[in-house]
Amino acid sequence: AEVSTQSTGEDVFTEKSSVYYGDDIYRERLESLNIRLAQVERLEDDDEIDEELLAGDETLEGLVQSRKEEENFKNLFNDCKFFLSREVPREILVLIIRSLGGEVSWSSDSGVASKYDENDPDITHHIVDRPSQSHQFLSRCYIQPQWVFDSVNQKKLLPIDDYVAGALLPPHLSPFVNSEGYLPPEQVELLDRNETEDKEEEEEKKEALSAEEKRLAIMAMPKKRKILYNKMIHSNKKKAGAVNKLKRKREELDENREKKKTATA
């Protein structure tokens, strides 16, 4: 059977259930999105980091915390393996999931560049846009596409209860919120919940930072900022040393004074 092309780039099926894309650019783009990128080792800065400057420094806490949050967001879907049903918007979901560390595939009958099929036992999230499924695997959850977008907006994996197949979805809330204007009740509730969770996380993260974490934070600084930072820390350390020296002298004076009092008594 001959295969006729469509200018819209939609799937055209043959009798053998193969797929032909009239738009070669779309085909290549979709294939490229699902190819694992090569891992490149990050080159370290040759500048030496003063080990003593790391001790007791509290100014790095914000920087280290920011780096942790950034790394966590980059790996948001790191432990997730997705499968896309044919009715969901494939290209945007592949772009988001792959950008944040997840694996994703779809049926080879519905598109090119699929990496695994629906029967893969390691699939954790099956994205659908239909209220019911003819067959379900108990080892995975069936969610609607909005779960992915909302999780990205909130920078964390949201509970799936409100996003399961067939559920009435919660309002899709924009991450770009002007707190001075009107906020819908759902947005207020979400902000309150996030604020509570952030406070709990801050309390858990009050433990001292390790030297290795501080080292990584300094290595991530631009060269000019690192020089200024080292000068600032060196200056603070010099001032602290001067203060400690005066304290020791005062302690020695007080100790000698007590000895004299005891000798004359």
Short mmCIF file of C-alpha atoms in Angstrom, two decimals:
data_model
loop_
_atom_site.label_atom_id
_atom_site.label_comp_id
_atom_site.label_asym_id
_atom_site.label_seq_id
_atom_site.Cartn_x
_atom_site.Cartn_y
_atom_site.Cartn_z
CA ALA A 1 0.00 0.00 0.00
CA GLU A 2 1.23 3.49 -0.87
CA VAL A 3 1.76 6.08 1.81
CA SER A 4 0.34 9.53 1.25
CA THR A 5 1.95 12.50 3.00
CA GLN A 6 0.16 15.29 4.83
CA SER A 7 1.35 18.87 4.98
CA THR A 8 0.42 19.07 8.67
CA GLY A 9 3.06 16.49 9.64
CA GLU A 10 0.46 14.23 11.34
CA ASP A 11 0.90 10.46 11.56
CA VAL A 12 -0.11 8.52 8.45
CA PHE A 13 -0.52 4.79 8.95
CA THR A 14 0.08 2.02 6.41
CA GLU A 15 -1.41 -1.44 6.48
CA LYS A 16 1.69 -2.57 8.38
CA SER A 17 1.09 0.08 11.07
CA SER A 18 4.34 1.84 10.23
CA VAL A 19 4.52 5.62 10.47
CA TYR A 20 5.65 8.19 7.95
CA TYR A 21 6.17 11.86 8.78
CA GLY A 22 5.70 14.31 5.94
CA ASP A 23 7.68 16.89 7.94
CA ASP A 24 11.27 15.60 8.14
CA ILE A 25 12.27 18.47 10.40
CA TYR A 26 9.68 17.44 13.00
CA ARG A 27 10.90 13.84 12.81
CA GLU A 28 14.53 14.81 13.34
CA ARG A 29 13.64 17.18 16.18
CA LEU A 30 11.65 14.54 18.03
CA GLU A 31 14.41 11.96 17.57
CA SER A 32 17.03 14.38 18.89
CA LEU A 33 14.98 15.14 22.02
CA ASN A 34 15.02 11.51 23.11
CA ILE A 35 18.72 10.82 22.56
CA ARG A 36 20.82 10.58 25.71
CA LEU A 37 23.35 13.40 25.86
CA ALA A 38 27.04 12.70 26.28
CA GLN A 39 28.36 13.29 29.79
CA VAL A 40 31.16 15.86 29.90
CA GLU A 41 33.36 16.11 32.95
CA ARG A 42 33.36 19.62 34.34
CA LEU A 43 36.78 21.23 34.33
CA GLU A 44 37.85 22.51 37.70
CA ASP A 45 39.31 25.96 38.20
CA ASP A 46 43.05 25.93 38.60
CA ASP A 47 42.89 28.53 41.36
CA GLU A 48 43.69 27.05 44.73
CA ILE A 49 41.14 27.42 47.49
CA ASP A 50 42.44 28.33 50.92
CA GLU A 51 41.36 25.50 53.21
CA GLU A 52 41.45 27.77 56.26
CA LEU A 53 39.05 30.22 54.64
CA LEU A 54 36.39 27.53 54.58
CA ALA A 55 36.33 27.03 58.34
CA GLY A 56 33.40 28.59 60.15
CA ASP A 57 32.18 30.65 57.20
CA GLU A 58 28.43 31.30 57.28
CA THR A 59 28.22 33.48 54.18
CA LEU A 60 28.29 30.41 51.93
CA GLU A 61 25.10 28.90 53.33
CA GLY A 62 22.85 30.81 50.96
CA LEU A 63 25.01 29.98 47.95
CA VAL A 64 25.22 26.29 48.81
CA GLN A 65 21.47 26.13 49.42
CA SER A 66 20.82 27.83 46.09
CA ARG A 67 23.09 25.33 44.31
CA LYS A 68 21.29 22.42 45.98
CA GLU A 69 17.89 23.70 44.91
CA GLU A 70 19.13 24.22 41.37
CA GLU A 71 20.59 20.70 41.19
CA ASN A 72 17.42 19.19 42.64
CA PHE A 73 15.32 20.97 40.03
CA LYS A 74 17.62 19.85 37.20
CA ASN A 75 17.04 16.26 38.36
CA LEU A 76 13.34 16.64 39.16
CA PHE A 77 12.35 13.59 37.08
CA ASN A 78 15.60 11.70 37.62
CA ASP A 79 13.87 8.69 39.20
CA CYS A 80 10.88 8.74 36.84
CA LYS A 81 10.35 6.65 33.74
CA PHE A 82 7.46 7.87 31.60
CA PHE A 83 5.36 6.36 28.86
CA LEU A 84 3.22 8.62 26.67
CA SER A 85 -0.10 7.55 25.22
CA ARG A 86 -0.75 8.58 21.63
CA GLU A 87 -3.32 11.27 22.56
CA VAL A 88 -1.02 13.46 24.69
CA PRO A 89 1.15 16.35 23.36
CA ARG A 90 4.35 14.43 22.78
CA GLU A 91 6.97 17.00 21.79
CA ILE A 92 6.54 19.42 24.70
CA LEU A 93 6.37 16.58 27.24
CA VAL A 94 9.52 14.96 25.85
CA LEU A 95 11.36 18.29 25.99
CA ILE A 96 10.38 18.94 29.62
CA ILE A 97 10.94 15.41 30.91
CA ARG A 98 14.31 14.95 29.19
CA SER A 99 15.48 18.41 30.29
CA LEU A 100 14.86 17.50 33.94
CA GLY A 101 16.53 14.10 33.99
CA GLY A 102 13.63 11.75 33.21
CA GLU A 103 13.28 8.93 30.72
CA VAL A 104 10.38 8.91 28.27
CA SER A 105 9.07 6.79 25.43
CA TRP A 106 5.90 5.90 23.53
CA SER A 107 4.54 3.22 21.25
CA SER A 108 6.62 2.66 18.11
CA ASP A 109 3.34 2.52 16.18
CA SER A 110 2.52 6.11 17.10
CA GLY A 111 5.86 7.81 16.52
CA VAL A 112 9.57 7.51 15.83
CA ALA A 113 12.44 7.47 18.36
CA SER A 114 10.66 5.37 21.00
CA LYS A 115 13.10 3.74 23.45
CA TYR A 116 10.94 1.12 25.14
CA ASP A 117 7.39 -0.16 24.83
CA GLU A 118 4.36 -0.05 27.09
CA ASN A 119 5.17 -3.42 28.68
CA ASP A 120 8.41 -2.19 30.27
CA PRO A 121 8.11 -3.13 33.98
CA ASP A 122 10.26 -0.15 35.09
CA ILE A 123 7.78 2.50 33.89
CA THR A 124 6.69 4.63 36.85
CA HIS A 125 4.36 7.18 35.20
CA HIS A 126 1.99 6.54 32.30
CA ILE A 127 0.67 9.84 30.91
CA VAL A 128 -2.83 9.60 29.44
CA ASP A 129 -5.58 12.01 28.44
CA ARG A 130 -8.54 9.64 28.47
CA PRO A 131 -10.78 8.94 31.47
CA SER A 132 -10.44 5.15 31.27
CA GLN A 133 -7.91 2.63 30.00
CA SER A 134 -8.60 -0.76 28.49
CA HIS A 135 -5.66 -2.23 30.39
CA GLN A 136 -3.66 -0.97 33.36
CA PHE A 137 -0.41 -2.06 34.97
CA LEU A 138 -0.48 -2.07 38.75
CA SER A 139 3.24 -1.18 38.96
CA ARG A 140 2.76 2.35 37.60
CA CYS A 141 0.54 5.38 38.07
CA TYR A 142 -1.70 6.76 35.33
CA ILE A 143 -1.68 10.55 35.33
CA GLN A 144 -2.82 13.42 33.13
CA PRO A 145 -0.29 15.71 31.38
CA GLN A 146 -1.00 18.65 33.70
CA TRP A 147 0.82 16.84 36.51
CA VAL A 148 4.10 17.32 34.62
CA PHE A 149 3.52 21.03 33.99
CA ASP A 150 2.35 21.77 37.54
CA SER A 151 5.29 19.86 39.04
CA VAL A 152 7.70 21.92 36.96
CA ASN A 153 5.99 25.16 37.97
CA GLN A 154 6.23 24.23 41.66
CA LYS A 155 9.76 22.76 41.23
CA LYS A 156 8.82 19.56 43.03
CA LEU A 157 6.94 16.33 42.38
CA LEU A 158 3.33 16.98 43.36
CA PRO A 159 1.03 14.32 44.82
CA ILE A 160 -0.68 12.43 42.00
CA ASP A 161 -4.09 12.09 43.69
CA ASP A 162 -5.54 15.13 41.90
CA TYR A 163 -4.09 14.15 38.52
CA VAL A 164 -5.02 10.51 38.04
CA ALA A 165 -6.76 9.47 34.83
CA GLY A 166 -10.35 10.70 34.71
CA ALA A 167 -10.01 13.03 37.73
CA LEU A 168 -11.25 16.62 37.66
CA LEU A 169 -8.02 18.56 37.42
CA PRO A 170 -7.18 21.38 39.84
CA PRO A 171 -6.86 24.91 38.39
CA HIS A 172 -3.67 25.35 36.40
CA LEU A 173 -1.92 28.07 38.42
CA SER A 174 0.72 30.29 36.89
CA PRO A 175 4.13 30.40 38.63
CA PHE A 176 4.33 34.12 37.75
CA VAL A 177 2.20 35.50 40.56
CA ASN A 178 1.78 39.12 41.58
CA SER A 179 1.08 38.89 45.30
CA GLU A 180 -0.17 42.50 45.36
CA GLY A 181 -3.13 41.75 43.10
CA TYR A 182 -6.02 39.32 43.32
CA LEU A 183 -5.10 35.71 44.06
CA PRO A 184 -7.55 32.87 43.53
CA PRO A 185 -8.21 30.77 46.65
CA GLU A 186 -6.30 27.82 45.18
CA GLN A 187 -3.23 30.02 44.69
CA VAL A 188 -3.44 31.32 48.26
CA GLU A 189 -3.72 27.78 49.59
CA LEU A 190 -0.76 26.65 47.49
CA LEU A 191 1.41 29.57 48.60
CA ASP A 192 0.55 28.92 52.26
CA ARG A 193 1.36 25.24 51.90
CA ASN A 194 4.67 25.99 50.17
CA GLU A 195 5.59 28.51 52.86
CA THR A 196 4.92 25.95 55.59
CA GLU A 197 6.97 23.32 53.78
CA ASP A 198 9.82 25.77 53.20
CA LYS A 199 9.95 26.60 56.91
CA GLU A 200 10.08 22.92 57.80
CA GLU A 201 12.88 22.36 55.29
CA GLU A 202 14.84 25.31 56.63
CA GLU A 203 14.66 23.91 60.16
CA GLU A 204 15.94 20.57 58.92
CA LYS A 205 18.79 22.24 57.02
CA LYS A 206 20.18 24.27 59.92
CA GLU A 207 23.00 21.73 60.36
CA ALA A 208 26.48 23.00 59.59
CA LEU A 209 27.66 22.75 55.99
CA SER A 210 30.49 20.35 55.28
CA ALA A 211 33.83 21.54 53.95
CA GLU A 212 33.20 19.68 50.71
CA GLU A 213 29.90 21.51 50.13
CA LYS A 214 31.63 24.82 50.72
CA ARG A 215 34.42 23.84 48.36
CA LEU A 216 31.95 23.04 45.59
CA ALA A 217 30.14 26.33 46.14
CA ILE A 218 33.36 28.30 45.83
CA MET A 219 34.39 26.39 42.72
CA ALA A 220 31.10 27.38 41.10
CA MET A 221 31.84 31.08 41.57
CA PRO A 222 33.11 33.17 38.64
CA LYS A 223 36.82 33.91 38.94
CA LYS A 224 36.43 37.60 39.82
CA ARG A 225 33.82 36.88 42.45
CA LYS A 226 35.98 34.15 43.93
CA ILE A 227 38.90 36.60 44.30
CA LEU A 228 36.68 39.16 46.03
CA TYR A 229 35.21 36.45 48.23
CA ASN A 230 38.64 35.21 49.33
CA LYS A 231 39.72 38.79 50.11
CA MET A 232 36.58 39.33 52.17
CA ILE A 233 37.03 36.12 54.13
CA HIS A 234 40.73 36.84 54.66
CA SER A 235 39.87 40.30 55.99
CA ASN A 236 37.24 38.88 58.34
CA LYS A 237 39.67 36.24 59.54
CA LYS A 238 42.34 38.90 60.18
CA LYS A 239 39.90 40.99 62.22
CA ALA A 240 38.80 37.93 64.19
CA GLY A 241 42.45 37.08 64.87
CA ALA A 242 43.09 40.59 66.22
CA VAL A 243 40.06 40.35 68.50
CA ASN A 244 41.15 36.94 69.81
CA LYS A 245 44.66 38.30 70.46
CA LEU A 246 43.24 41.13 72.60
CA LYS A 247 41.06 38.64 74.48
CA ARG A 248 44.07 36.47 75.28
CA LYS A 249 46.03 39.49 76.54
CA ARG A 250 43.15 40.49 78.79
CA GLU A 251 42.88 36.97 80.16
CA GLU A 252 46.61 36.96 80.91
CA LEU A 253 46.35 40.34 82.68
CA ASP A 254 43.39 39.14 84.75
CA GLU A 255 45.24 35.93 85.61
CA ASN A 256 48.39 37.81 86.73
CA ARG A 257 46.25 40.20 88.77
CA GLU A 258 44.61 37.31 90.59
CA LYS A 259 48.01 35.76 91.32
CA LYS A 260 49.26 39.02 92.83
CA LYS A 261 46.16 39.30 95.01
CA THR A 262 46.66 35.77 96.24
CA ALA A 263 50.37 36.38 97.00
CA THR A 264 49.71 39.54 99.04
CA ALA A 265 46.79 38.05 100.96
#
